[in-house]
Structure formats: structure tokens, C-alpha cells
């Protein structure tokens, strides 16, 4: 038996997130279906994260414990031949037996992309949130820096979430602009349910003046979901990187 | 009555090209439908070019003669509100009564995009042709330069086309690489049916060795479609610019 770590990339538009569920097709299901076609075995593929319906991944990691002795490059080739066009396998490597794509992760990086123009862009409308009025990216960047550090992020967790510990450590939180594209990049040792999307909605509200400049620390301290901004739509969100061990 | 010049951008994936036809929805039809919803009038919108089914446009021009006195910025806003997400109006301006989006054009620029990697990219699979083996972009660029100038491009015109004059003047023909993306850019005073797609297929065949390096001039002189390469698939092709008058 081997434990294989696979990195994949997917356009989440057509999927109800990663995790197998009853009321819609998921990336995990599509992945396990492709695996079964090749290896005639139904394996449980462990993902690094649940992702919300419609969220994308530039780099997503998963692992599978398998009896196959197919060389890793051949697995990449075979999986890409069988998977639908919106899911690609980028790499495959053999890893320690104990490795777990979710529990072994030490940090994740997300990007939230905003198309900031009164005119929509047909080529990225599925990969960005359109905001028609001009955003102040430098103001958003200044307020984003208040997310840095170890905080109880309960105010940035979807209400109804049952997670016990809402303390997370944010190691990067930046907003930058390239032309009409405004990107919020955030890295942390873990994320709460909808955390990046609520952070993004909050920063947009700071730019519009709905939430006052400088109030992110107060919102964090309130631990109150209602104090933060709206949950930005899922289609602008990308899982950008997952780090393991001492990389 | 005014004659309005509108520039638009569209993702051609879902459309059977620009021109209204019976057996599928087209960009012109979607555009005229949106116009009719706003102005309660069915206008004939004149496009700068037929485009093939599945071809995209970063910038496409069309004109419409209309009685509406709605200010141009409001037309942009209203059309973008009504058009589907894969078609955007970028600008609208009043132009000379004689202006014709197709006949007034003095040059067009196309880009053909190739994703040159053994691993597919889910985010651009609808906007590029995947070629799995490594392409020699500098060899392709050298051979592309043989397209420059005024030639009879009959060998680069789909067989069955009924056009009388197959002479065109190519003013730019370049292949460049940015990472895994190889782009063929070509500008000319006009294009024959499938001309860019056949040029692209020919350059790919030069890179693979199927067509010898340096044989583009012979292929042009042959005026024989069979001597050129295959017609590259439509989904990698973008109309990138249209120029009018002395711009």
C-alpha cells in the first residue's frame, strides 16, 4: 500500500464544493469516479479542505491510500485523461503513510478576486466578483493588516457553524490592485466557515464607507457575526496554496 | 436618426458565431434581443466580422442606426444590465452616418492562444488549444514572419469558400511565449474564412516537424489548401482589435 499526495486545480463553477454530498455533484465525487474508472476501486480521497459550492482552487491537495503500483507520472496522465476539463491533476508523489491532506496542513492561502469596473468582463465573470463603483485598494489593504496575528475570529465565522475553537493565526493579509482586478490575499494556519468571504465583504464595506475605516479590531473583539460585513459570493474565491510540514 | 458604434467583448463558447442563423443562438441575435428589450425595436446590428462558432472577442465592433436619443453612457449601462454575462458592451459613441462596422474597417488583429503543457488548465481550457508536447515558439515565430506582406492566401482559406479575391496584406505575424501560454498574433487588412486557424495549424505542424521549417513561402505560392496545416480548433481564437480610418 502507498499513500499518494496529489495536487489538483479545479474550476468550481459546476460543483457543490469538494466534499461528497447527496444533493449535487462535488469535486471529490468526480475525482473518485475518475479514480474508479482507472483502477476499478472506490477509494476515499481525503481533501485538504471542504470548499464551498462554486469556490475554485489554483492548488488543492488530497491524498489517497491505494494498492496500485502505477508510477506517479502515469497516474497524472491517466487521471487527466479521464477527469472532466474543469479538474486537472498537477502532480502526484508518494508520501508518508501518516500524511493526511487536511490534518497535516500547517497553513493555507486564499485569494479573493474582485473585478472592479462598471463594465463586466465575460472572461472572468465566473472567477471574480464584479464591484461597479471604484474600490480604494490601499484603504482596504490598510484595514486588512488588522487581521494579522492570533485572534478569536468568531465574528468572521458563518453563524450556525459548530466549530469549538474560533482562534486562528493570520500570517498574511493584503489587498492589491492590478488594473481593474483587486485581489485580497490571506494566509492562516486555518480558516473558519466562510471566513475569507466575510473578511472580503467587510473590506468592501470599509471601502464603501458602510463600515468605518479602522474598525476591524473592534469587529474582531466583538466576536459578533452581525458586526462584520456581508459574506462575499463564492465565485471570486480561490484556494491558492496549501503548505505542509517545514516546506 | 443616429449611427452608433459599439465595442463589445464576448466569450464565444455558447454561441454559433456572430451572424444570425437558423440552427443555433448567435452573438448578433443575443445583442439584438437585448436591444429590443430596452428600446422595443428590432434593429439590424452590423458586425465587423462573421466569427466562427466558439470564437471569442476581446474587442468586437458593431454599428446600429437608431432613432433612440438615449445618451451613449446610458446605452452601455442598460445593455450590460440586459445582456447575458458572456457578452459585455465596453463603449458606445455616435459616429458618421456612412460608417459601416465591416466595410469601414482597415485592419483587424487576431490572437490564437495555445496552452502548451502536458497538464490541462481548467481556467483557460475554453480559451486556448492544449498542445501537450513542447512547442518551439521561436521557430514558429521565424516561420510566422513569412506570412508578412501582400500575398494570395488561397492556401490558407477553407476549401469551399466562394470569396473571389484571396489576396490579403499581413502587417503583423508573431509568435511569443509567456510561461505555458504560446500566442500567435496576426494583423491584416482582411482575413479569409478560417485563415488564422489554418495559419496556426501550419505553425504548430512546423514546430512538430510535420511541415518543414522554411516552407511557408512555398505553401503560399502553391495556393493549395492541402499543402497547409490543419485548421486549429476555434476555441483558442480571439478577435483582439479592429481599426478604422486613420486611427
Tab-separated table of C-alpha atoms in Angstrom:
chain	number	residue	atom	x	y	z
A	1	UNK	CA	0.000	0.000	0.000
A	2	UNK	CA	1.139	3.531	-0.793
A	3	UNK	CA	-0.115	6.899	0.405
A	4	UNK	CA	-0.194	9.307	-2.554
A	5	UNK	CA	-0.332	13.089	-2.329
A	6	UNK	CA	-1.971	14.641	-5.396
A	7	UNK	CA	-2.175	18.344	-6.152
A	8	UNK	CA	-5.093	19.369	-8.303
A	9	UNK	CA	-6.619	22.520	-9.822
A	10	UNK	CA	-10.305	23.000	-10.404
A	11	UNK	CA	-12.889	25.413	-11.729
A	12	UNK	CA	-15.552	25.074	-9.025
A	13	UNK	CA	-18.395	26.637	-11.041
A	14	UNK	CA	-20.140	23.353	-11.722
A	15	UNK	CA	-19.526	21.751	-8.313
A	16	UNK	CA	-21.120	21.769	-4.886
A	17	UNK	CA	-17.736	22.158	-3.237
A	18	UNK	CA	-15.241	19.384	-2.526
A	19	UNK	CA	-16.997	17.048	-0.159
A	20	UNK	CA	-19.324	14.295	-1.367
A	21	UNK	CA	-22.927	15.105	-0.567
A	22	UNK	CA	-26.336	13.954	-1.669
A	23	UNK	CA	-27.840	16.968	-3.383
A	24	UNK	CA	-25.254	17.752	-6.051
A	25	UNK	CA	-22.073	16.661	-7.797
A	26	UNK	CA	-18.841	17.505	-5.961
A	27	UNK	CA	-15.162	17.624	-6.875
A	28	UNK	CA	-14.412	14.700	-4.550
A	29	UNK	CA	-17.058	12.609	-6.279
A	30	UNK	CA	-15.770	13.482	-9.761
A	31	UNK	CA	-12.255	12.647	-8.574
A	32	UNK	CA	-13.261	9.315	-7.019
A	33	UNK	CA	-15.295	8.443	-10.128
A	34	UNK	CA	-12.248	9.062	-12.348
A	35	UNK	CA	-10.042	7.019	-9.984
A	36	UNK	CA	-12.525	4.157	-10.078
A	37	UNK	CA	-12.593	4.171	-13.878
A	38	UNK	CA	-8.816	3.748	-13.977
A	39	UNK	CA	-8.178	1.455	-11.000
A	40	UNK	CA	-11.547	-0.315	-10.676
A	41	UNK	CA	-11.536	0.545	-6.971
A	42	UNK	CA	-13.605	3.031	-4.981
A	43	UNK	CA	-11.118	4.870	-2.764
A	44	UNK	CA	-11.804	7.551	-0.170
A	45	UNK	CA	-9.808	10.547	-1.356
A	46	UNK	CA	-9.027	12.878	1.568
A	47	UNK	CA	-9.114	16.589	0.708
A	48	UNK	CA	-7.235	19.434	2.411
A	49	UNK	CA	-10.410	21.428	2.918
A	50	UNK	CA	-14.098	21.447	2.365
A	51	UNK	CA	-14.677	24.224	-0.101
A	52	UNK	CA	-17.985	25.992	-0.610
A	53	UNK	CA	-20.127	25.450	-3.654
A	54	UNK	CA	-18.694	27.451	-6.566
A	55	UNK	CA	-15.282	28.107	-4.975
A	56	UNK	CA	-12.217	27.431	-7.172
A	57	UNK	CA	-8.741	26.083	-6.488
A	58	UNK	CA	-5.476	27.004	-8.157
A	59	UNK	CA	-3.832	24.432	-5.920
A	60	UNK	CA	-5.717	21.899	-3.839
A	61	UNK	CA	-4.144	18.877	-2.136
A	62	UNK	CA	-5.600	15.476	-1.466
A	63	UNK	CA	-4.258	12.080	-0.502
A	64	UNK	CA	-5.328	8.544	-1.227
A	65	UNK	CA	-4.118	5.273	0.255
A	66	UNK	CA	-4.012	2.721	-2.534
A	67	UNK	CA	-2.656	-0.659	-3.568
A	68	UNK	CA	-1.864	0.443	-7.105
A	69	UNK	CA	1.783	0.283	-8.150
A	70	UNK	CA	1.232	2.554	-11.171
A	71	UNK	CA	4.122	5.065	-11.380
A	72	UNK	CA	3.154	8.583	-10.265
A	73	UNK	CA	3.644	10.282	-13.675
A	74	UNK	CA	1.333	7.685	-15.247
A	75	UNK	CA	-1.315	8.407	-12.601
A	76	UNK	CA	-1.172	12.122	-13.504
A	77	UNK	CA	-1.537	11.283	-17.188
A	78	UNK	CA	-4.348	8.770	-16.708
A	79	UNK	CA	-6.341	10.942	-14.307
A	80	UNK	CA	-6.132	13.964	-16.618
A	81	UNK	CA	-7.375	11.839	-19.489
A	82	UNK	CA	-10.425	10.706	-17.524
A	83	UNK	CA	-11.304	13.756	-15.400
A	84	UNK	CA	-13.655	16.394	-16.826
A	85	UNK	CA	-11.995	19.528	-18.282
A	86	UNK	CA	-12.689	21.592	-15.168
A	87	UNK	CA	-10.482	19.428	-12.919
A	88	UNK	CA	-6.761	18.845	-13.563
A	89	UNK	CA	-4.149	16.827	-11.684
A	90	UNK	CA	-0.942	18.891	-11.451
A	91	UNK	CA	1.278	16.379	-9.679
A	92	UNK	CA	1.406	13.113	-7.764
A	93	UNK	CA	4.007	11.896	-5.282
A	94	UNK	CA	4.369	9.130	-2.726
A	95	UNK	CA	4.262	10.423	0.818
A	96	UNK	CA	4.482	9.162	4.411
A	97	UNK	CA	1.816	6.713	5.476
A	98	UNK	CA	0.699	9.105	8.247
A	99	UNK	CA	0.266	12.086	5.930
A	100	UNK	CA	-3.288	13.478	5.942
A	101	UNK	CA	-4.182	16.194	3.427
A	102	UNK	CA	-6.301	18.049	5.974
A	103	UNK	CA	-4.718	17.445	9.370
A	104	UNK	CA	-1.103	17.675	8.173
A	105	UNK	CA	-1.617	21.134	6.640
A	106	UNK	CA	0.181	23.906	8.526
A	107	UNK	CA	-1.191	26.802	6.503
A	108	UNK	CA	-3.435	27.694	3.605
A	109	UNK	CA	-3.518	30.714	1.372
A	110	UNK	CA	-6.693	32.023	-0.272
A	111	UNK	CA	-7.229	34.722	-2.871
A	112	UNK	CA	-10.464	36.598	-3.371
A	113	UNK	CA	-10.655	38.318	-6.785
A	114	UNK	CA	-12.797	41.366	-7.490
A	115	UNK	CA	-13.430	42.779	-10.988
A	116	UNK	CA	-13.673	46.460	-10.135
A	117	UNK	CA	-15.305	48.079	-13.149
A	118	UNK	CA	-18.741	49.294	-14.202
A	119	UNK	CA	-18.305	47.044	-17.268
A	120	UNK	CA	-18.385	43.300	-16.733
A	121	UNK	CA	-15.652	41.080	-18.165
A	122	UNK	CA	-17.109	37.980	-19.840
A	123	UNK	CA	-13.845	36.052	-19.473
A	124	UNK	CA	-13.572	36.328	-15.707
A	125	UNK	CA	-17.191	36.763	-14.641
A	126	UNK	CA	-17.163	33.229	-13.233
A	127	UNK	CA	-13.858	33.828	-11.443
A	128	UNK	CA	-14.384	37.207	-9.785
A	129	UNK	CA	-16.970	39.320	-8.018
A	130	UNK	CA	-17.904	42.416	-10.002
A	131	UNK	CA	-17.980	45.630	-7.952
A	132	UNK	CA	-19.091	48.534	-10.147
A	133	UNK	CA	-18.055	51.541	-8.030
A	134	UNK	CA	-14.347	52.305	-7.553
A	135	UNK	CA	-12.767	50.474	-4.619
A	136	UNK	CA	-9.959	52.053	-2.605
A	137	UNK	CA	-7.495	49.153	-2.628
A	138	UNK	CA	-4.944	50.930	-0.453
A	139	UNK	CA	-7.583	51.679	2.211
A	140	UNK	CA	-8.685	48.045	2.040
A	141	UNK	CA	-5.050	46.935	2.335
A	142	UNK	CA	-4.519	49.100	5.431
A	143	UNK	CA	-7.612	47.617	7.113
A	144	UNK	CA	-6.681	44.084	6.025
A	145	UNK	CA	-3.467	44.356	8.026
A	146	UNK	CA	-5.621	44.428	11.182
A	147	UNK	CA	-6.459	40.767	10.513
A	148	UNK	CA	-2.791	39.836	11.076
A	149	UNK	CA	-1.902	37.906	14.220
A	150	UNK	CA	-3.653	35.444	16.502
A	151	UNK	CA	-7.263	36.389	17.192
A	152	UNK	CA	-10.608	34.865	18.003
A	153	UNK	CA	-12.279	35.242	14.597
A	154	UNK	CA	-15.813	34.313	15.775
A	155	UNK	CA	-17.151	37.498	14.141
A	156	UNK	CA	-15.833	36.166	10.812
A	157	UNK	CA	-17.448	32.748	11.033
A	158	UNK	CA	-20.793	31.888	9.448
A	159	UNK	CA	-23.491	31.795	12.106
A	160	UNK	CA	-24.621	28.254	12.761
A	161	UNK	CA	-21.115	26.827	12.481
A	162	UNK	CA	-20.465	24.326	15.275
A	163	UNK	CA	-16.690	24.695	15.456
A	164	UNK	CA	-15.478	24.836	19.074
A	165	UNK	CA	-12.283	26.846	18.736
A	166	UNK	CA	-12.535	30.027	16.683
A	167	UNK	CA	-8.969	31.226	17.299
A	168	UNK	CA	-6.786	31.356	14.179
A	169	UNK	CA	-3.429	32.895	13.297
A	170	UNK	CA	-3.331	35.047	10.165
A	171	UNK	CA	0.170	35.423	8.710
A	172	UNK	CA	-0.639	37.374	5.538
A	173	UNK	CA	-3.498	39.746	4.693
A	174	UNK	CA	-3.027	42.064	1.730
A	175	UNK	CA	-5.143	43.831	-0.854
A	176	UNK	CA	-3.544	44.790	-4.160
A	177	UNK	CA	-4.771	46.178	-7.468
A	178	UNK	CA	-3.667	45.278	-10.997
A	179	UNK	CA	-5.700	47.389	-13.386
A	180	UNK	CA	-9.357	46.533	-12.817
A	181	UNK	CA	-8.554	43.439	-10.764
A	182	UNK	CA	-8.448	43.857	-6.976
A	183	UNK	CA	-7.158	40.822	-5.077
A	184	UNK	CA	-7.363	40.062	-1.350
A	185	UNK	CA	-4.715	37.520	-0.332
A	186	UNK	CA	-4.905	35.911	3.099
A	187	UNK	CA	-2.822	33.161	4.677
A	188	UNK	CA	-3.540	31.495	8.003
A	189	UNK	CA	-2.997	28.278	9.920
A	190	UNK	CA	-6.663	27.517	9.376
A	191	UNK	CA	-9.927	29.133	8.361
A	192	UNK	CA	-13.418	29.154	9.818
A	193	UNK	CA	-16.515	28.527	7.739
A	194	UNK	CA	-16.924	31.452	5.270
A	195	UNK	CA	-14.080	33.337	6.990
A	196	UNK	CA	-12.381	34.654	3.831
A	197	UNK	CA	-15.695	35.601	2.231
A	198	UNK	CA	-16.786	37.550	5.356
A	199	UNK	CA	-13.363	39.244	5.570
A	200	UNK	CA	-13.734	40.254	1.916
A	201	UNK	CA	-17.254	41.591	2.407
A	202	UNK	CA	-16.006	43.584	5.379
A	203	UNK	CA	-13.136	45.148	3.416
A	204	UNK	CA	-15.523	46.079	0.575
A	205	UNK	CA	-17.822	47.706	3.160
A	206	UNK	CA	-14.849	49.643	4.567
A	207	UNK	CA	-14.107	50.963	1.074
A	208	UNK	CA	-17.733	51.995	0.504
A	209	UNK	CA	-17.864	53.691	3.920
A	210	UNK	CA	-20.548	51.376	5.288
A	211	UNK	CA	-18.042	50.143	7.871
A	212	UNK	CA	-15.722	52.859	9.281
A	213	UNK	CA	-12.016	52.830	8.450
A	214	UNK	CA	-10.080	51.313	11.360
A	215	UNK	CA	-12.881	49.300	12.891
A	216	UNK	CA	-11.633	45.781	12.094
A	217	UNK	CA	-10.051	45.372	15.579
A	218	UNK	CA	-13.371	46.311	17.226
A	219	UNK	CA	-15.251	43.878	14.994
A	220	UNK	CA	-12.814	41.102	15.911
A	221	UNK	CA	-13.163	41.914	19.623
A	222	UNK	CA	-16.971	41.942	19.408
A	223	UNK	CA	-16.952	38.241	18.361
A	224	UNK	CA	-20.293	39.121	16.821
A	225	UNK	CA	-21.047	37.987	13.264
A	226	UNK	CA	-23.516	40.863	12.747
A	227	UNK	CA	-20.777	43.459	13.206
A	228	UNK	CA	-18.782	42.206	10.204
A	229	UNK	CA	-19.684	42.731	6.543
A	230	UNK	CA	-21.691	40.547	4.196
A	231	UNK	CA	-20.437	37.173	3.017
A	232	UNK	CA	-18.968	37.867	-0.435
A	233	UNK	CA	-20.211	35.485	-3.132
A	234	UNK	CA	-18.262	32.241	-3.584
A	235	UNK	CA	-17.245	32.567	-7.248
A	236	UNK	CA	-14.450	35.111	-6.535
A	237	UNK	CA	-12.697	32.798	-4.058
A	238	UNK	CA	-9.670	30.634	-4.899
A	239	UNK	CA	-7.708	28.297	-2.687
A	240	UNK	CA	-4.212	29.338	-3.842
A	241	UNK	CA	-1.816	27.219	-1.791
A	242	UNK	CA	-1.567	24.650	0.985
A	243	UNK	CA	1.616	24.177	2.977
A	244	UNK	CA	2.729	21.069	4.844
A	245	UNK	CA	5.475	20.488	7.414
A	246	UNK	CA	8.632	22.573	7.193
A	247	UNK	CA	8.429	23.449	3.486
B	1	UNK	CA	-31.543	59.054	-36.508
B	2	UNK	CA	-28.071	58.322	-35.174
B	3	UNK	CA	-25.445	55.797	-36.210
B	4	UNK	CA	-23.887	54.285	-33.091
B	5	UNK	CA	-20.580	52.415	-32.915
B	6	UNK	CA	-20.476	49.937	-30.039
B	7	UNK	CA	-17.445	47.954	-28.964
B	8	UNK	CA	-18.217	44.681	-27.253
B	9	UNK	CA	-16.393	41.718	-25.707
B	10	UNK	CA	-17.718	38.186	-25.718
B	11	UNK	CA	-16.975	34.664	-24.628
B	12	UNK	CA	-17.987	32.759	-27.759
B	13	UNK	CA	-18.233	29.330	-26.115
B	14	UNK	CA	-22.025	29.242	-26.113
B	15	UNK	CA	-22.571	30.898	-29.498
B	16	UNK	CA	-22.669	29.857	-33.134
B	17	UNK	CA	-20.529	32.836	-34.126
B	18	UNK	CA	-21.727	36.391	-34.674
B	19	UNK	CA	-24.159	36.180	-37.539
B	20	UNK	CA	-27.825	35.290	-37.034
B	21	UNK	CA	-28.579	31.835	-38.353
B	22	UNK	CA	-31.304	29.254	-38.008
B	23	UNK	CA	-29.601	26.367	-36.281
B	24	UNK	CA	-28.225	27.967	-33.117
B	25	UNK	CA	-28.075	31.094	-30.995
B	26	UNK	CA	-25.579	33.721	-32.134
B	27	UNK	CA	-23.985	36.811	-30.576
B	28	UNK	CA	-25.820	39.085	-33.040
B	29	UNK	CA	-29.134	37.554	-32.021
B	30	UNK	CA	-28.390	37.909	-28.284
B	31	UNK	CA	-27.365	41.508	-28.927
B	32	UNK	CA	-30.459	42.334	-30.971
B	33	UNK	CA	-32.679	40.639	-28.366
B	34	UNK	CA	-31.155	42.793	-25.607
B	35	UNK	CA	-31.564	45.911	-27.741
B	36	UNK	CA	-35.204	45.073	-28.386
B	37	UNK	CA	-35.871	44.596	-24.662
B	38	UNK	CA	-34.581	48.097	-23.962
B	39	UNK	CA	-35.792	50.042	-26.998
B	40	UNK	CA	-38.797	47.948	-28.096
B	41	UNK	CA	-37.395	47.945	-31.618
B	42	UNK	CA	-35.791	45.195	-33.676
B	43	UNK	CA	-32.691	46.761	-35.225
B	44	UNK	CA	-30.193	45.180	-37.608
B	45	UNK	CA	-26.879	45.408	-35.782
B	46	UNK	CA	-23.977	45.306	-38.266
B	47	UNK	CA	-20.902	43.404	-37.054
B	48	UNK	CA	-17.274	43.913	-38.113
B	49	UNK	CA	-16.840	40.259	-38.937
B	50	UNK	CA	-18.581	36.949	-39.027
B	51	UNK	CA	-16.823	34.871	-36.446
B	52	UNK	CA	-16.810	31.095	-36.330
B	53	UNK	CA	-18.771	29.143	-33.785
B	54	UNK	CA	-16.878	29.148	-30.469
B	55	UNK	CA	-14.510	32.013	-31.371
B	56	UNK	CA	-14.115	34.777	-28.748
B	57	UNK	CA	-13.635	38.539	-28.973
B	58	UNK	CA	-11.640	40.801	-26.667
B	59	UNK	CA	-12.799	43.689	-28.839
B	60	UNK	CA	-15.505	43.426	-31.469
B	61	UNK	CA	-17.150	46.406	-33.173
B	62	UNK	CA	-20.678	46.786	-34.438
B	63	UNK	CA	-22.889	49.655	-35.511
B	64	UNK	CA	-26.603	50.284	-35.350
B	65	UNK	CA	-28.687	53.029	-36.941
B	66	UNK	CA	-31.351	54.010	-34.464
B	67	UNK	CA	-33.898	56.664	-33.559
B	68	UNK	CA	-33.200	56.474	-29.833
B	69	UNK	CA	-31.885	59.639	-28.183
B	70	UNK	CA	-30.653	57.804	-25.067
B	71	UNK	CA	-27.185	59.130	-24.122
B	72	UNK	CA	-24.342	56.759	-25.019
B	73	UNK	CA	-23.217	56.027	-21.406
B	74	UNK	CA	-26.792	55.035	-20.542
B	75	UNK	CA	-26.894	52.662	-23.512
B	76	UNK	CA	-23.718	50.962	-22.222
B	77	UNK	CA	-25.258	50.636	-18.767
B	78	UNK	CA	-28.642	49.382	-19.988
B	79	UNK	CA	-27.210	46.886	-22.462
B	80	UNK	CA	-24.848	45.419	-19.850
B	81	UNK	CA	-27.769	45.005	-17.472
B	82	UNK	CA	-29.786	43.060	-20.040
B	83	UNK	CA	-27.122	41.105	-21.968
B	84	UNK	CA	-26.108	37.648	-20.704
B	85	UNK	CA	-22.882	37.502	-18.669
B	86	UNK	CA	-20.832	36.253	-21.605
B	87	UNK	CA	-21.358	39.444	-23.662
B	88	UNK	CA	-20.310	42.914	-22.439
B	89	UNK	CA	-20.598	46.347	-24.045
B	90	UNK	CA	-17.321	48.218	-23.493
B	91	UNK	CA	-18.219	51.550	-25.109
B	92	UNK	CA	-20.713	53.370	-27.300
B	93	UNK	CA	-20.195	56.501	-29.407
B	94	UNK	CA	-22.022	58.372	-32.124
B	95	UNK	CA	-20.331	58.042	-35.485
B	96	UNK	CA	-20.731	59.205	-39.116
B	97	UNK	CA	-23.882	58.120	-40.877
B	98	UNK	CA	-21.802	56.312	-43.524
B	99	UNK	CA	-19.777	54.299	-41.013
B	100	UNK	CA	-20.136	50.527	-41.504
B	101	UNK	CA	-18.577	48.221	-38.905
B	102	UNK	CA	-17.444	45.770	-41.571
B	103	UNK	CA	-16.704	47.808	-44.700
B	104	UNK	CA	-15.099	50.739	-42.871
B	105	UNK	CA	-12.555	48.512	-41.101
B	106	UNK	CA	-8.995	48.975	-42.343
B	107	UNK	CA	-7.404	46.203	-40.305
B	108	UNK	CA	-8.114	43.505	-37.763
B	109	UNK	CA	-5.895	41.777	-35.268
B	110	UNK	CA	-6.433	38.214	-34.073
B	111	UNK	CA	-4.735	36.216	-31.343
B	112	UNK	CA	-4.617	32.436	-31.202
B	113	UNK	CA	-3.781	31.109	-27.729
B	114	UNK	CA	-2.179	27.727	-27.068
B	115	UNK	CA	-1.820	26.153	-23.626
B	116	UNK	CA	1.461	24.310	-24.114
B	117	UNK	CA	1.640	21.814	-21.278
B	118	UNK	CA	1.001	18.114	-20.709
B	119	UNK	CA	-1.312	19.214	-17.873
B	120	UNK	CA	-4.552	20.944	-18.794
B	121	UNK	CA	-5.528	24.226	-17.159
B	122	UNK	CA	-9.204	24.217	-16.093
B	123	UNK	CA	-9.367	28.019	-16.090
B	124	UNK	CA	-8.352	28.539	-19.702
B	125	UNK	CA	-9.406	25.277	-21.328
B	126	UNK	CA	-12.264	27.088	-23.074
B	127	UNK	CA	-9.957	29.902	-24.189
B	128	UNK	CA	-6.953	28.052	-25.551
B	129	UNK	CA	-5.928	24.973	-27.503
B	130	UNK	CA	-3.970	22.493	-25.401
B	131	UNK	CA	-0.818	21.132	-27.082
B	132	UNK	CA	0.850	18.591	-24.825
B	133	UNK	CA	4.326	18.307	-26.408
B	134	UNK	CA	6.731	21.280	-26.179
B	135	UNK	CA	6.328	23.819	-28.958
B	136	UNK	CA	9.320	25.758	-30.288
B	137	UNK	CA	7.858	29.264	-30.132
B	138	UNK	CA	10.923	30.912	-31.644
B	139	UNK	CA	10.876	28.537	-34.636
B	140	UNK	CA	7.142	29.240	-35.035
B	141	UNK	CA	7.855	32.986	-34.804
B	142	UNK	CA	10.519	32.774	-37.512
B	143	UNK	CA	8.135	30.936	-39.854
B	144	UNK	CA	5.253	33.269	-38.974
B	145	UNK	CA	7.273	36.180	-40.363
B	146	UNK	CA	6.916	34.595	-43.824
B	147	UNK	CA	3.210	35.495	-43.687
B	148	UNK	CA	4.122	39.208	-43.705
B	149	UNK	CA	3.342	41.238	-46.812
B	150	UNK	CA	0.795	41.077	-49.613
B	151	UNK	CA	0.137	37.552	-50.844
B	152	UNK	CA	-2.549	35.399	-52.366
B	153	UNK	CA	-3.544	33.384	-49.290
B	154	UNK	CA	-5.735	30.855	-51.152
B	155	UNK	CA	-3.808	28.017	-49.446
B	156	UNK	CA	-4.964	29.429	-46.093
B	157	UNK	CA	-8.655	29.636	-46.935
B	158	UNK	CA	-11.164	26.915	-46.068
B	159	UNK	CA	-11.988	24.876	-49.155
B	160	UNK	CA	-15.497	25.601	-50.367
B	161	UNK	CA	-15.234	29.317	-49.631
B	162	UNK	CA	-16.640	31.333	-52.505
B	163	UNK	CA	-14.624	34.517	-51.993
B	164	UNK	CA	-13.355	35.935	-55.308
B	165	UNK	CA	-10.213	37.746	-54.203
B	166	UNK	CA	-7.883	35.813	-51.897
B	167	UNK	CA	-5.132	38.450	-51.778
B	168	UNK	CA	-4.568	39.978	-48.339
B	169	UNK	CA	-1.879	42.121	-46.710
B	170	UNK	CA	-0.491	40.858	-43.399
B	171	UNK	CA	1.151	43.617	-41.325
B	172	UNK	CA	1.971	41.653	-38.177
B	173	UNK	CA	2.636	37.948	-37.587
B	174	UNK	CA	4.378	36.965	-34.360
B	175	UNK	CA	4.546	34.003	-32.014
B	176	UNK	CA	5.531	34.603	-28.397
B	177	UNK	CA	5.641	32.539	-25.221
B	178	UNK	CA	4.746	33.552	-21.671
B	179	UNK	CA	5.281	30.517	-19.474
B	180	UNK	CA	2.988	27.776	-20.743
B	181	UNK	CA	0.972	30.143	-22.923
B	182	UNK	CA	2.040	30.429	-26.574
B	183	UNK	CA	0.270	33.188	-28.545
B	184	UNK	CA	0.162	33.747	-32.296
B	185	UNK	CA	-0.722	37.374	-33.101
B	186	UNK	CA	-1.638	38.335	-36.659
B	187	UNK	CA	-2.865	41.610	-38.128
B	188	UNK	CA	-4.065	42.115	-41.699
B	189	UNK	CA	-6.323	44.294	-43.812
B	190	UNK	CA	-8.718	41.364	-44.000
B	191	UNK	CA	-8.924	37.634	-43.404
B	192	UNK	CA	-10.218	34.714	-45.430
B	193	UNK	CA	-12.509	32.074	-43.993
B	194	UNK	CA	-10.543	30.075	-41.348
B	195	UNK	CA	-7.320	31.882	-42.337
B	196	UNK	CA	-5.957	32.416	-38.803
B	197	UNK	CA	-6.880	28.905	-37.726
B	198	UNK	CA	-5.111	27.372	-40.768
B	199	UNK	CA	-2.056	29.617	-40.197
B	200	UNK	CA	-1.972	28.425	-36.576
B	201	UNK	CA	-2.286	24.764	-37.541
B	202	UNK	CA	0.538	25.240	-40.036
B	203	UNK	CA	2.857	26.825	-37.440
B	204	UNK	CA	2.124	24.000	-34.992
B	205	UNK	CA	2.963	21.494	-37.740
B	206	UNK	CA	6.237	23.351	-38.396
B	207	UNK	CA	7.129	23.008	-34.720
B	208	UNK	CA	6.303	19.295	-34.693
B	209	UNK	CA	8.338	18.736	-37.875
B	210	UNK	CA	5.348	17.613	-39.928
B	211	UNK	CA	5.817	20.669	-42.151
B	212	UNK	CA	9.478	21.585	-42.846
B	213	UNK	CA	10.971	24.775	-41.404
B	214	UNK	CA	11.003	27.497	-44.064
B	215	UNK	CA	8.245	26.131	-46.266
B	216	UNK	CA	5.579	28.788	-45.635
B	217	UNK	CA	6.531	30.751	-48.817
B	218	UNK	CA	6.163	27.555	-50.914
B	219	UNK	CA	2.786	26.803	-49.317
B	220	UNK	CA	1.578	30.342	-50.059
B	221	UNK	CA	2.794	30.050	-53.671
B	222	UNK	CA	1.079	26.683	-54.118
B	223	UNK	CA	-2.347	28.308	-53.476
B	224	UNK	CA	-3.312	24.789	-52.473
B	225	UNK	CA	-5.245	24.283	-49.208
B	226	UNK	CA	-3.920	20.722	-48.853
B	227	UNK	CA	-0.331	21.957	-48.552
B	228	UNK	CA	-1.073	23.963	-45.392
B	229	UNK	CA	-1.638	22.537	-41.900
B	230	UNK	CA	-4.844	21.548	-40.179
B	231	UNK	CA	-7.474	24.092	-39.148
B	232	UNK	CA	-6.801	24.686	-35.439
B	233	UNK	CA	-9.904	24.424	-33.256
B	234	UNK	CA	-11.971	27.609	-32.805
B	235	UNK	CA	-11.846	27.969	-29.005
B	236	UNK	CA	-8.256	29.302	-28.967
B	237	UNK	CA	-9.083	32.186	-31.323
B	238	UNK	CA	-9.774	35.760	-30.201
B	239	UNK	CA	-10.577	38.815	-32.274
B	240	UNK	CA	-8.302	41.265	-30.432
B	241	UNK	CA	-8.748	44.584	-32.252
B	242	UNK	CA	-10.418	46.292	-35.203
B	243	UNK	CA	-9.068	49.531	-36.639
B	244	UNK	CA	-10.984	52.151	-38.592
B	245	UNK	CA	-9.814	55.097	-40.717
B	246	UNK	CA	-6.650	56.858	-39.712
B	247	UNK	CA	-6.581	55.821	-36.036
